[in-house]
């Protein structure tokens, strides 16, 4: 199974720039690269911070940009998103509880997508309702492999400014993972860095944004960097997960 993970699009209103460049152009370039090289992927996951400030026009532009894709998309929310304006454009993306959380069954296992957005919080949260939903999803997987996606990572990457605004309920998430024992990989966004490792024994990966990146520095300072953007190509088999970090060419950085 081939999945693609795009993250942290940070789309402003069309025509506006962010850090001197146009995030909508970066998205179009990412999608063109996908159409050229990965049209056979079974799913495109967009792991949050779809919009930079939750503007309805940003979500409308996203809806238009994704319309011609050959594969389905899974839309997730990050701290820069606004659930209400998102839902006005993508009403089908919210579940009965009103969260952009979802489950997809595949031959290789269960894909579970969390909604860690808490209004006006930079860090991520899983409230009791969302934790209860996750628990029921893990239970219905009945021990089969689970691949978990969240915008906010529960793990630390050693960059203090980012580690301070990850998932607040990391211990509660870990308790559920431990109780069920079937979470094979955690996929995150939010950090705007290509990072892989393990967290309390669970493998993880996080990806670059499609627009701007976080400069790699292990100090109490966050610096935005216009490094080449990228996305992840995720290959999942019966006994294997491989995550390829792929930089795509852009007009700004051919
Ligand atoms: Fe972001």
PDB file of N, CA, C and O and ligand atoms in Angstrom, residues 8 10 48-49 79-80 151 190 192 212, ligand 1:
ATOM      1  N   UNK A   8       1.157  20.757   6.625  1.00  0.00           N
ATOM      2  CA  UNK A   8       1.466  22.164   6.917  1.00  0.00           C
ATOM      3  C   UNK A   8       1.530  23.016   5.644  1.00  0.00           C
ATOM      4  O   UNK A   8       2.557  23.598   5.315  1.00  0.00           O
ATOM      5  N   UNK A  10      -0.342  25.698   5.136  1.00  0.00           N
ATOM      6  CA  UNK A  10      -0.414  27.102   5.571  1.00  0.00           C
ATOM      7  C   UNK A  10      -0.945  28.025   4.470  1.00  0.00           C
ATOM      8  O   UNK A  10      -0.368  29.085   4.193  1.00  0.00           O
ATOM      9  N   UNK A  48      -2.785  18.475   8.436  1.00  0.00           N
ATOM     10  CA  UNK A  48      -3.066  19.639   9.262  1.00  0.00           C
ATOM     11  C   UNK A  48      -2.292  20.901   8.958  1.00  0.00           C
ATOM     12  O   UNK A  48      -1.314  20.884   8.224  1.00  0.00           O
ATOM     13  N   UNK A  49      -2.746  22.011   9.555  1.00  0.00           N
ATOM     14  CA  UNK A  49      -2.321  23.348   9.153  1.00  0.00           C
ATOM     15  C   UNK A  49      -2.553  23.496   7.651  1.00  0.00           C
ATOM     16  O   UNK A  49      -1.674  23.900   6.891  1.00  0.00           O
ATOM     17  N   UNK A  79      -3.186  23.367  14.341  1.00  0.00           N
ATOM     18  CA  UNK A  79      -3.470  24.520  15.204  1.00  0.00           C
ATOM     19  C   UNK A  79      -3.719  25.806  14.422  1.00  0.00           C
ATOM     20  O   UNK A  79      -4.296  26.751  14.951  1.00  0.00           O
ATOM     21  N   UNK A  80      -3.280  25.876  13.171  1.00  0.00           N
ATOM     22  CA  UNK A  80      -3.553  27.070  12.361  1.00  0.00           C
ATOM     23  C   UNK A  80      -4.926  27.019  11.696  1.00  0.00           C
ATOM     24  O   UNK A  80      -5.349  28.006  11.098  1.00  0.00           O
ATOM     25  N   UNK A 151      -1.803  15.557  13.756  1.00  0.00           N
ATOM     26  CA  UNK A 151      -1.018  16.755  13.425  1.00  0.00           C
ATOM     27  C   UNK A 151       0.063  16.987  14.490  1.00  0.00           C
ATOM     28  O   UNK A 151       1.241  17.151  14.169  1.00  0.00           O
ATOM     29  N   UNK A 190       3.220  19.252  11.913  1.00  0.00           N
ATOM     30  CA  UNK A 190       3.420  20.290  12.931  1.00  0.00           C
ATOM     31  C   UNK A 190       4.866  20.787  13.064  1.00  0.00           C
ATOM     32  O   UNK A 190       5.085  21.971  13.247  1.00  0.00           O
ATOM     33  N   UNK A 192       7.375  20.700  10.872  1.00  0.00           N
ATOM     34  CA  UNK A 192       8.018  21.233   9.657  1.00  0.00           C
ATOM     35  C   UNK A 192       9.461  20.741   9.531  1.00  0.00           C
ATOM     36  O   UNK A 192      10.354  21.503   9.139  1.00  0.00           O
ATOM     37  N   UNK A 212       6.920  26.408   4.185  1.00  0.00           N
ATOM     38  CA  UNK A 212       8.131  26.786   4.925  1.00  0.00           C
ATOM     39  C   UNK A 212       8.516  25.684   5.911  1.00  0.00           C
ATOM     40  O   UNK A 212       7.697  24.840   6.267  1.00  0.00           O
TER      41      UNK A 212
HETATM   42 FE1  LIG B   1       2.435  24.227  10.690  1.00  0.00          FE
END
